[in-house]
GROMACS .gro file of C-alpha atoms in nm:
model
  429
    1MET     CA    1  -1.317  -6.475  -4.413
    2PRO     CA    2  -1.463  -6.157  -4.261
    3THR     CA    3  -1.243  -5.980  -4.013
    4PRO     CA    4  -1.321  -6.088  -3.652
    5GLY     CA    5  -1.495  -5.812  -3.460
    6HIS     CA    6  -1.577  -5.617  -3.775
    7ARG     CA    7  -1.929  -5.515  -3.679
    8SER     CA    8  -1.977  -5.292  -3.980
    9ALA     CA    9  -2.010  -5.601  -4.202
   10PHE     CA   10  -2.346  -5.685  -4.044
   11TRP     CA   11  -2.478  -5.331  -4.082
   12TRP     CA   12  -2.381  -5.319  -4.452
   13LEU     CA   13  -2.561  -5.652  -4.494
   14TRP     CA   14  -2.857  -5.509  -4.300
   15THR     CA   15  -2.867  -5.200  -4.526
   16SER     CA   16  -2.846  -5.408  -4.844
   17SER     CA   17  -3.124  -5.634  -4.719
   18GLY     CA   18  -3.347  -5.336  -4.647
   19LEU     CA   19  -3.299  -5.187  -4.993
   20SER     CA   20  -3.347  -5.522  -5.167
   21ASN     CA   21  -3.665  -5.595  -4.973
   22ALA     CA   22  -3.802  -5.249  -5.046
   23ALA     CA   23  -3.762  -5.330  -5.415
   24ASP     CA   24  -3.940  -5.664  -5.359
   25GLY     CA   25  -4.226  -5.491  -5.179
   26VAL     CA   26  -4.276  -5.234  -5.454
   27LEU     CA   27  -4.264  -5.495  -5.729
   28LYS     CA   28  -4.490  -5.757  -5.572
   29THR     CA   29  -4.756  -5.494  -5.510
   30ALA     CA   30  -4.710  -5.316  -5.842
   31LEU     CA   31  -4.713  -5.613  -6.083
   32PRO     CA   32  -5.064  -5.742  -5.995
   33LEU     CA   33  -5.195  -5.385  -6.012
   34VAL     CA   34  -5.031  -5.340  -6.353
   35ALA     CA   35  -5.187  -5.670  -6.462
   36LEU     CA   36  -5.532  -5.531  -6.375
   37ARG     CA   37  -5.487  -5.295  -6.670
   38TYR     CA   38  -5.494  -5.595  -6.903
   39THR     CA   39  -5.745  -5.834  -6.740
   40ASP     CA   40  -5.984  -5.893  -6.450
   41SER     CA   41  -5.963  -6.275  -6.466
   42PRO     CA   42  -5.879  -6.426  -6.122
   43VAL     CA   43  -5.673  -6.704  -6.280
   44VAL     CA   44  -5.470  -6.466  -6.497
   45ILE     CA   45  -5.411  -6.223  -6.208
   46ALA     CA   46  -5.304  -6.515  -5.988
   47GLY     CA   47  -5.051  -6.605  -6.257
   48ILE     CA   48  -4.831  -6.309  -6.160
   49PRO     CA   49  -4.749  -6.426  -5.804
   50LEU     CA   50  -4.734  -6.781  -5.943
   51ALA     CA   51  -4.464  -6.674  -6.190
   52LEU     CA   52  -4.272  -6.495  -5.914
   53SER     CA   53  -4.278  -6.797  -5.684
   54LEU     CA   54  -4.251  -7.084  -5.936
   55PRO     CA   55  -3.867  -7.068  -5.944
   56TRP     CA   56  -3.865  -7.175  -5.577
   57LEU     CA   57  -4.015  -7.504  -5.690
   58VAL     CA   58  -3.783  -7.546  -5.989
   59ALA     CA   59  -3.450  -7.384  -5.899
   60SER     CA   60  -3.415  -7.398  -5.521
   61LEU     CA   61  -3.217  -7.726  -5.499
   62PRO     CA   62  -2.944  -7.640  -5.752
   63ALA     CA   63  -2.930  -7.286  -5.610
   64GLY     CA   64  -2.857  -7.428  -5.264
   65ALA     CA   65  -2.583  -7.660  -5.390
   66LEU     CA   66  -2.422  -7.376  -5.583
   67ALA     CA   67  -2.445  -7.150  -5.276
   68ASP     CA   68  -2.225  -7.405  -5.097
   69ARG     CA   69  -1.976  -7.393  -5.387
   70TRP     CA   70  -1.975  -7.025  -5.478
   71ASP     CA   71  -1.891  -6.715  -5.280
   72ARG     CA   72  -2.228  -6.632  -5.124
   73ARG     CA   73  -2.177  -6.255  -5.123
   74ARG     CA   74  -2.087  -6.255  -5.492
   75THR     CA   75  -2.396  -6.461  -5.572
   76MET     CA   76  -2.612  -6.202  -5.396
   77LEU     CA   77  -2.448  -5.921  -5.595
   78VAL     CA   78  -2.509  -6.090  -5.931
   79ALA     CA   79  -2.869  -6.181  -5.842
   80ASN     CA   80  -2.959  -5.821  -5.759
   81LEU     CA   81  -2.799  -5.695  -6.081
   82VAL     CA   82  -3.003  -5.948  -6.280
   83ARG     CA   83  -3.324  -5.833  -6.111
   84ALA     CA   84  -3.242  -5.469  -6.182
   85GLY     CA   85  -3.162  -5.550  -6.545
   86ALA     CA   86  -3.492  -5.731  -6.597
   87LEU     CA   87  -3.684  -5.428  -6.474
   88VAL     CA   88  -3.482  -5.186  -6.685
   89ALA     CA   89  -3.600  -5.385  -6.987
   90LEU     CA   90  -3.958  -5.366  -6.858
   91VAL     CA   91  -3.935  -4.987  -6.807
   92ALA     CA   92  -3.892  -4.933  -7.181
   93VAL     CA   93  -4.208  -5.123  -7.268
   94PRO     CA   94  -4.478  -4.883  -7.139
   95LEU     CA   95  -4.284  -4.597  -7.294
   96THR     CA   96  -4.330  -4.759  -7.635
   97GLY     CA   97  -4.686  -4.878  -7.573
   98THR     CA   98  -4.608  -5.246  -7.629
   99GLY     CA   99  -4.682  -5.387  -7.285
  100SER     CA  100  -4.847  -5.726  -7.244
  101LEU     CA  101  -4.928  -5.990  -6.985
  102VAL     CA  102  -4.679  -6.227  -7.150
  103LEU     CA  103  -4.399  -5.980  -7.086
  104LEU     CA  104  -4.509  -5.931  -6.724
  105TYR     CA  105  -4.501  -6.308  -6.675
  106GLY     CA  106  -4.154  -6.337  -6.830
  107VAL     CA  107  -4.005  -6.063  -6.614
  108ALA     CA  108  -4.167  -6.217  -6.306
  109VAL     CA  109  -3.999  -6.554  -6.378
  110VAL     CA  110  -3.656  -6.394  -6.425
  111ILE     CA  111  -3.689  -6.190  -6.105
  112GLY     CA  112  -3.819  -6.491  -5.913
  113THR     CA  113  -3.524  -6.705  -6.025
  114ALA     CA  114  -3.273  -6.439  -5.921
  115GLU     CA  115  -3.454  -6.413  -5.587
  116VAL     CA  116  -3.399  -6.786  -5.525
  117PHE     CA  117  -3.022  -6.747  -5.560
  118HIS     CA  118  -3.010  -6.423  -5.361
  119ASP     CA  119  -3.221  -6.534  -5.067
  120THR     CA  120  -3.062  -6.879  -5.036
  121SER     CA  121  -2.718  -6.720  -5.018
  122ALA     CA  122  -2.841  -6.445  -4.782
  123GLN     CA  123  -2.964  -6.690  -4.519
  124SER     CA  124  -2.650  -6.900  -4.558
  125ILE     CA  125  -2.409  -6.608  -4.520
  126LEU     CA  126  -2.537  -6.480  -4.186
  127PRO     CA  127  -2.362  -6.726  -3.949
  128ARG     CA  128  -2.031  -6.629  -4.113
  129VAL     CA  129  -2.101  -6.260  -4.054
  130VAL     CA  130  -2.227  -6.265  -3.694
  131GLY     CA  131  -2.146  -6.609  -3.556
  132ARG     CA  132  -2.399  -6.866  -3.440
  133ALA     CA  133  -2.421  -6.739  -3.082
  134GLU     CA  134  -2.566  -6.408  -3.207
  135LEU     CA  135  -2.815  -6.548  -3.458
  136ASP     CA  136  -3.135  -6.470  -3.263
  137ARG     CA  137  -3.049  -6.103  -3.224
  138ALA     CA  138  -2.913  -6.070  -3.579
  139ASN     CA  139  -3.214  -6.243  -3.734
  140GLY     CA  140  -3.445  -6.020  -3.532
  141ARG     CA  141  -3.274  -5.706  -3.662
  142LEU     CA  142  -3.261  -5.835  -4.018
  143TYR     CA  143  -3.625  -5.941  -4.015
  144ALA     CA  144  -3.729  -5.603  -3.874
  145VAL     CA  145  -3.570  -5.414  -4.162
  146GLU     CA  146  -3.684  -5.672  -4.418
  147VAL     CA  147  -4.045  -5.647  -4.308
  148THR     CA  148  -4.033  -5.270  -4.276
  149ALA     CA  149  -3.900  -5.240  -4.630
  150ASN     CA  150  -4.094  -5.526  -4.792
  151GLN     CA  151  -4.433  -5.468  -4.632
  152PHE     CA  152  -4.434  -5.122  -4.474
  153VAL     CA  153  -4.242  -4.912  -4.729
  154GLY     CA  154  -4.276  -5.121  -5.045
  155PRO     CA  155  -4.653  -5.186  -5.075
  156PRO     CA  156  -4.783  -4.830  -5.032
  157LEU     CA  157  -4.497  -4.701  -5.244
  158GLY     CA  158  -4.586  -4.957  -5.511
  159GLY     CA  159  -4.951  -4.849  -5.506
  160PHE     CA  160  -4.863  -4.481  -5.544
  161LEU     CA  161  -4.604  -4.550  -5.815
  162VAL     CA  162  -4.853  -4.749  -6.024
  163ALA     CA  163  -5.088  -4.455  -6.002
  164ALA     CA  164  -4.801  -4.237  -6.130
  165GLY     CA  165  -4.727  -4.468  -6.423
  166VAL     CA  166  -4.606  -4.815  -6.509
  167ALA     CA  167  -4.257  -4.695  -6.605
  168VAL     CA  168  -4.216  -4.526  -6.267
  169ALA     CA  169  -4.344  -4.830  -6.077
  170THR     CA  170  -4.099  -5.064  -6.250
  171GLY     CA  171  -3.803  -4.825  -6.258
  172ALA     CA  172  -3.803  -4.756  -5.883
  173PRO     CA  173  -3.729  -5.115  -5.770
  174ALA     CA  174  -3.452  -5.141  -6.031
  175LEU     CA  175  -3.283  -4.841  -5.872
  176LEU     CA  176  -3.329  -4.988  -5.523
  177TRP     CA  177  -3.161  -5.313  -5.629
  178VAL     CA  178  -2.864  -5.119  -5.766
  179LEU     CA  179  -2.832  -4.938  -5.432
  180ALA     CA  180  -2.850  -5.276  -5.254
  181VAL     CA  181  -2.554  -5.393  -5.462
  182LEU     CA  182  -2.352  -5.087  -5.359
  183ALA     CA  183  -2.430  -5.148  -4.990
  184LEU     CA  184  -2.333  -5.515  -5.014
  185LEU     CA  185  -1.992  -5.413  -5.147
  186GLY     CA  186  -1.926  -5.286  -4.793
  187VAL     CA  187  -1.933  -5.646  -4.663
  188ARG     CA  188  -1.564  -5.729  -4.699
  189GLY     CA  189  -1.416  -6.075  -4.717
  190THR     CA  190  -1.462  -6.412  -4.881
  191PHE     CA  191  -1.780  -6.602  -4.807
  192ARG     CA  192  -1.732  -6.947  -4.950
  193ALA     CA  193  -1.876  -7.223  -4.731
  194GLY     CA  194  -1.652  -7.332  -4.445
  195ARG     CA  195  -1.555  -7.697  -4.478
  196THR     CA  196  -1.422  -7.932  -4.210
  197ASP     CA  197  -1.098  -8.121  -4.271
  198ALA     CA  198  -1.288  -8.443  -4.350
  199VAL     CA  199  -1.517  -8.270  -4.596
  200ALA     CA  200  -1.240  -8.064  -4.756
  201SER     CA  201  -1.024  -8.371  -4.818
  202ALA     CA  202  -1.307  -8.563  -4.986
  203PRO     CA  203  -1.314  -8.558  -5.368
  204ARG     CA  204  -1.555  -8.313  -5.532
  205THR     CA  205  -1.884  -8.483  -5.607
  206THR     CA  206  -2.150  -8.404  -5.866
  207LEU     CA  207  -2.407  -8.132  -5.814
  208ARG     CA  208  -2.676  -8.399  -5.801
  209ALA     CA  209  -2.496  -8.585  -5.521
  210GLU     CA  210  -2.453  -8.264  -5.322
  211VAL     CA  211  -2.822  -8.182  -5.361
  212GLY     CA  212  -2.904  -8.530  -5.232
  213GLU     CA  213  -2.683  -8.477  -4.928
  214GLY     CA  214  -2.878  -8.164  -4.838
  215LEU     CA  215  -3.213  -8.338  -4.882
  216ARG     CA  216  -3.104  -8.629  -4.661
  217PHE     CA  217  -2.979  -8.393  -4.392
  218LEU     CA  218  -3.319  -8.224  -4.380
  219TRP     CA  219  -3.533  -8.537  -4.401
  220GLN     CA  220  -3.339  -8.725  -4.130
  221ARG     CA  221  -3.402  -8.452  -3.871
  222PRO     CA  222  -3.764  -8.458  -3.747
  223VAL     CA  223  -3.763  -8.100  -3.615
  224LEU     CA  224  -3.637  -7.947  -3.939
  225ARG     CA  225  -3.853  -8.174  -4.154
  226THR     CA  226  -4.168  -8.088  -3.957
  227LEU     CA  227  -4.100  -7.715  -3.968
  228ALA     CA  228  -4.042  -7.723  -4.344
  229LEU     CA  229  -4.368  -7.909  -4.407
  230MET     CA  230  -4.560  -7.674  -4.176
  231VAL     CA  231  -4.430  -7.365  -4.353
  232GLY     CA  232  -4.515  -7.527  -4.685
  233VAL     CA  233  -4.880  -7.569  -4.585
  234SER     CA  234  -4.893  -7.219  -4.437
  235ASN     CA  235  -4.742  -7.061  -4.748
  236LEU     CA  236  -4.985  -7.254  -4.969
  237ALA     CA  237  -5.274  -7.105  -4.770
  238GLU     CA  238  -5.125  -6.755  -4.774
  239SER     CA  239  -5.047  -6.765  -5.147
  240ALA     CA  240  -5.396  -6.889  -5.231
  241MET     CA  241  -5.556  -6.595  -5.053
  242MET     CA  242  -5.314  -6.321  -5.156
  243ALA     CA  243  -5.317  -6.427  -5.521
  244VAL     CA  244  -5.678  -6.307  -5.550
  245PHE     CA  245  -5.711  -6.068  -5.257
  246VAL     CA  246  -5.662  -5.768  -5.486
  247LEU     CA  247  -6.000  -5.855  -5.642
  248TRP     CA  248  -6.163  -5.859  -5.295
  249ALA     CA  249  -6.003  -5.531  -5.189
  250VAL     CA  250  -5.958  -5.295  -5.486
  251GLY     CA  251  -6.227  -5.110  -5.679
  252PRO     CA  252  -6.562  -4.946  -5.602
  253ASP     CA  253  -6.750  -5.274  -5.654
  254SER     CA  254  -6.520  -5.481  -5.430
  255PRO     CA  255  -6.622  -5.568  -5.070
  256LEU     CA  256  -6.350  -5.347  -4.919
  257GLY     CA  257  -6.375  -5.075  -5.186
  258LEU     CA  258  -6.012  -4.963  -5.166
  259SER     CA  259  -5.818  -4.754  -5.414
  260GLU     CA  260  -5.478  -4.873  -5.539
  261PRO     CA  261  -5.287  -4.661  -5.282
  262GLY     CA  262  -5.534  -4.775  -5.015
  263TYR     CA  263  -5.462  -5.137  -5.102
  264GLY     CA  264  -5.091  -5.075  -5.059
  265ALA     CA  265  -5.157  -4.903  -4.726
  266LEU     CA  266  -5.358  -5.204  -4.600
  267MET     CA  267  -5.057  -5.425  -4.666
  268THR     CA  268  -4.855  -5.216  -4.422
  269SER     CA  269  -5.066  -5.335  -4.129
  270VAL     CA  270  -4.886  -5.668  -4.148
  271ALA     CA  271  -4.555  -5.485  -4.144
  272VAL     CA  272  -4.643  -5.282  -3.834
  273GLY     CA  273  -4.702  -5.599  -3.637
  274ALA     CA  274  -4.406  -5.777  -3.792
  275VAL     CA  275  -4.158  -5.504  -3.700
  276LEU     CA  276  -4.276  -5.507  -3.339
  277GLY     CA  277  -4.282  -5.887  -3.336
  278SER     CA  278  -3.931  -5.918  -3.477
  279LEU     CA  279  -3.788  -5.686  -3.212
  280ALA     CA  280  -3.971  -5.872  -2.935
  281ALA     CA  281  -3.936  -6.226  -3.072
  282THR     CA  282  -3.647  -6.332  -2.850
  283TRP     CA  283  -3.824  -6.197  -2.539
  284ILE     CA  284  -4.156  -6.362  -2.635
  285ALA     CA  285  -3.997  -6.701  -2.699
  286GLY     CA  286  -3.805  -6.672  -2.372
  287ARG     CA  287  -4.117  -6.590  -2.169
  288LEU     CA  288  -4.366  -6.827  -2.329
  289GLY     CA  289  -4.133  -7.095  -2.460
  290ARG     CA  290  -4.078  -7.169  -2.825
  291THR     CA  291  -4.355  -7.429  -2.856
  292VAL     CA  292  -4.629  -7.205  -2.716
  293SER     CA  293  -4.501  -6.913  -2.922
  294LEU     CA  294  -4.526  -7.119  -3.242
  295ALA     CA  295  -4.879  -7.231  -3.150
  296LEU     CA  296  -4.992  -6.869  -3.112
  297CYS     CA  297  -4.834  -6.785  -3.447
  298ILE     CA  298  -5.050  -7.052  -3.613
  299LEU     CA  299  -5.369  -6.924  -3.449
  300VAL     CA  300  -5.320  -6.562  -3.554
  301ALA     CA  301  -5.237  -6.675  -3.911
  302ALA     CA  302  -5.569  -6.862  -3.924
  303ALA     CA  303  -5.751  -6.555  -3.793
  304SER     CA  304  -5.589  -6.335  -4.059
  305HIS     CA  305  -5.733  -6.557  -4.334
  306ALA     CA  306  -6.079  -6.586  -4.184
  307VAL     CA  307  -6.149  -6.224  -4.084
  308PRO     CA  308  -6.159  -6.064  -4.435
  309ALA     CA  309  -6.450  -6.295  -4.521
  310LEU     CA  310  -6.638  -6.202  -4.202
  311THR     CA  311  -6.624  -5.822  -4.213
  312THR     CA  312  -6.584  -5.538  -4.460
  313SER     CA  313  -6.428  -5.313  -4.196
  314VAL     CA  314  -6.082  -5.220  -4.317
  315LEU     CA  315  -5.979  -5.126  -3.962
  316VAL     CA  316  -6.071  -5.471  -3.826
  317VAL     CA  317  -5.888  -5.647  -4.109
  318ALA     CA  318  -5.584  -5.424  -4.057
  319GLY     CA  319  -5.582  -5.495  -3.681
  320VAL     CA  320  -5.593  -5.872  -3.724
  321TRP     CA  321  -5.331  -5.856  -3.996
  322ALA     CA  322  -5.104  -5.661  -3.760
  323LEU     CA  323  -5.129  -5.949  -3.508
  324ALA     CA  324  -5.056  -6.194  -3.788
  325GLY     CA  325  -4.751  -5.990  -3.886
  326ALA     CA  326  -4.619  -6.018  -3.531
  327GLY     CA  327  -4.679  -6.393  -3.546
  328ILE     CA  328  -4.489  -6.425  -3.874
  329ALA     CA  329  -4.195  -6.237  -3.723
  330VAL     CA  330  -4.180  -6.451  -3.411
  331TRP     CA  331  -4.207  -6.770  -3.617
  332ASN     CA  332  -3.929  -6.665  -3.853
  333VAL     CA  333  -3.684  -6.548  -3.586
  334VAL     CA  334  -3.731  -6.865  -3.380
  335THR     CA  335  -3.724  -7.117  -3.666
  336VAL     CA  336  -3.459  -6.958  -3.889
  337SER     CA  337  -3.219  -6.922  -3.596
  338LEU     CA  338  -3.286  -7.284  -3.502
  339ARG     CA  339  -3.221  -7.399  -3.857
  340GLN     CA  340  -2.894  -7.208  -3.878
  341ARG     CA  341  -2.775  -7.355  -3.547
  342LEU     CA  342  -2.856  -7.714  -3.641
  343THR     CA  343  -2.670  -7.709  -3.974
  344PRO     CA  344  -2.293  -7.711  -4.037
  345ASP     CA  345  -2.170  -7.430  -4.259
  346HIS     CA  346  -2.072  -7.646  -4.556
  347LEU     CA  347  -2.432  -7.776  -4.577
  348LEU     CA  348  -2.619  -7.457  -4.496
  349GLY     CA  349  -2.693  -7.352  -4.856
  350ARG     CA  350  -2.826  -7.697  -4.945
  351LEU     CA  351  -3.025  -7.725  -4.623
  352ASN     CA  352  -3.182  -7.384  -4.680
  353SER     CA  353  -3.271  -7.471  -5.039
  354ALA     CA  354  -3.413  -7.813  -4.948
  355TYR     CA  355  -3.611  -7.652  -4.665
  356ARG     CA  356  -3.745  -7.384  -4.895
  357LEU     CA  357  -3.834  -7.637  -5.165
  358LEU     CA  358  -4.082  -7.781  -4.916
  359ALA     CA  359  -4.164  -7.449  -4.750
  360TRP     CA  360  -4.186  -7.221  -5.055
  361GLY     CA  361  -4.240  -7.467  -5.338
  362THR     CA  362  -4.608  -7.473  -5.242
  363MET     CA  363  -4.651  -7.102  -5.317
  364PRO     CA  364  -4.715  -7.136  -5.692
  365VAL     CA  365  -4.953  -7.424  -5.619
  366GLY     CA  366  -5.134  -7.204  -5.369
  367ALA     CA  367  -5.155  -6.913  -5.613
  368LEU     CA  368  -5.302  -7.139  -5.882
  369LEU     CA  369  -5.538  -7.303  -5.632
  370GLY     CA  370  -5.659  -6.964  -5.512
  371GLY     CA  371  -5.733  -6.849  -5.864
  372LEU     CA  372  -5.921  -7.169  -5.952
  373ILE     CA  373  -6.128  -7.173  -5.632
  374ALA     CA  374  -6.217  -6.805  -5.673
  375GLN     CA  375  -6.322  -6.852  -6.032
  376GLU     CA  376  -6.522  -7.171  -5.977
  377VAL     CA  377  -6.695  -7.116  -5.640
  378GLY     CA  378  -6.612  -6.761  -5.526
  379LEU     CA  379  -6.354  -6.562  -5.335
  380VAL     CA  380  -6.500  -6.638  -4.991
  381TRP     CA  381  -6.414  -7.006  -5.032
  382VAL     CA  382  -6.048  -6.918  -5.080
  383PHE     CA  383  -6.047  -6.760  -4.733
  384ALA     CA  384  -6.223  -7.063  -4.583
  385VAL     CA  385  -5.978  -7.314  -4.731
  386ALA     CA  386  -5.679  -7.107  -4.617
  387THR     CA  387  -5.814  -7.091  -4.261
  388VAL     CA  388  -5.868  -7.467  -4.238
  389LEU     CA  389  -5.519  -7.539  -4.370
  390ASP     CA  390  -5.369  -7.317  -4.099
  391LEU     CA  391  -5.561  -7.487  -3.819
  392VAL     CA  392  -5.447  -7.832  -3.933
  393LEU     CA  393  -5.089  -7.726  -3.849
  394LEU     CA  394  -5.170  -7.743  -3.477
  395LEU     CA  395  -5.152  -8.122  -3.510
  396CYS     CA  396  -4.776  -8.096  -3.575
  397LEU     CA  397  -4.690  -7.925  -3.247
  398PRO     CA  398  -4.611  -8.245  -3.048
  399VAL     CA  399  -4.296  -8.285  -3.261
  400LEU     CA  400  -4.190  -7.933  -3.163
  401ARG     CA  401  -4.205  -7.962  -2.786
  402GLU     CA  402  -3.929  -7.770  -2.610
  403ARG     CA  403  -3.747  -8.085  -2.506
  404HIS     CA  404  -3.733  -8.199  -2.869
  405LEU     CA  405  -3.593  -7.864  -2.980
  406ARG     CA  406  -3.326  -7.872  -2.711
  407ALA     CA  407  -3.234  -8.230  -2.795
  408ALA     CA  408  -3.189  -8.132  -3.160
  409GLU     CA  409  -2.965  -7.840  -3.060
  410ASP     CA  410  -2.754  -8.067  -2.838
  411GLU     CA  411  -2.715  -8.337  -3.104
  412ARG     CA  412  -2.369  -8.370  -3.254
  413VAL     CA  413  -2.366  -8.339  -3.632
  414PRO     CA  414  -2.204  -8.648  -3.794
  415GLY     CA  415  -1.891  -8.566  -3.990
  416THR     CA  416  -1.826  -8.226  -3.835
  417GLY     CA  417  -1.656  -8.330  -3.513
  418THR     CA  418  -1.837  -8.057  -3.323
  419GLY     CA  419  -2.182  -7.957  -3.207
  420PRO     CA  420  -2.378  -7.729  -3.435
  421THR     CA  421  -2.352  -7.434  -3.197
  422GLU     CA  422  -1.972  -7.460  -3.186
  423VAL     CA  423  -1.893  -7.448  -3.555
  424MET     CA  424  -1.821  -7.075  -3.581
  425GLN     CA  425  -1.682  -6.816  -3.341
  426THR     CA  426  -1.882  -6.497  -3.286
  427VAL     CA  427  -1.762  -6.233  -3.533
  428ALA     CA  428  -1.998  -5.939  -3.501
  429GLY     CA  429  -2.317  -5.842  -3.325
   0.00000   0.00000   0.00000
């Protein structure tokens, strides 16, 4: 267990998260740009984000069950070392002149699989580091550094590094993941899932049975189930557009006419809004209420998908994307904190993985859909479909009225003997 009152544990976790997300941001911008050196096919380009996100569809459930068995901090350490190792192998390829799309796809799958294990454990470890009473503030701080690194630092850095060379663009995130491992070593203690007396005394079940327990926990709770499905639709829309957006934005013949560094810089507009939104999320939700806040998040997401098809002004697109970034931040702080409060610690890894199977498992489908729509009927139709999918989410809001959210928070979790907000004492802020 972490030492009570040991606030430095959170800040080491915060630092590791920032470094890891900077590596993600560089890589997810750099790989599609590297792929442009081999092909201009929308379907093939869309295959890169598909390969990065496909493991969420395939590996999320076993990763969640194992996160509830293994030490979550150790899992995060190993996952980052695997990601760094995959990129070290990729660095050698451009130096020998043997690069290929097949290799890019393979590395993307390995990195995506490691990301599943890392991120599932990272969301599950937080209540043990800060305590459930401090989750809103801690998630706000974590999301601020994650967005800053992943979308503000990583994308423009990735664009510039690709311009400097493929080896440089792939070597930099490997180094960042190694630094993230060193920072995470500062989080002292054991982080195996806490288990109640009743759960601890029960015989160990199979991995399949434990996965099923997590799925049932999610599906039997309307608030969590609705949120997971909503994020799944939203991520499908976002993945469809972003899988092919590089073709709309980069090159002298594209509508936006951006260079590679300019494309990376445009991505930072989302981060600017997201950083501000993450710091203000608790205040916004307190002033407007969580239901109204979530409704506004949906509307700005829809606008962010529609506007690029309506104007070629980079400044207008960047401004709307900044608002969308703020909406993403508010959504994540409100819903992730809610999810962590509603779930007992011994189920948190499985709940997070089951949630993300629904929420993130749609991303490879969206990437493939975006590539097919763009190739068959044009890029503009990708933006239109994404916008409509976002607007449909407004129909789910009656399930997320404030009284329903409060009732879910007050509900006693069967088998724990305590309310969800009372499972863990506050450890750090």
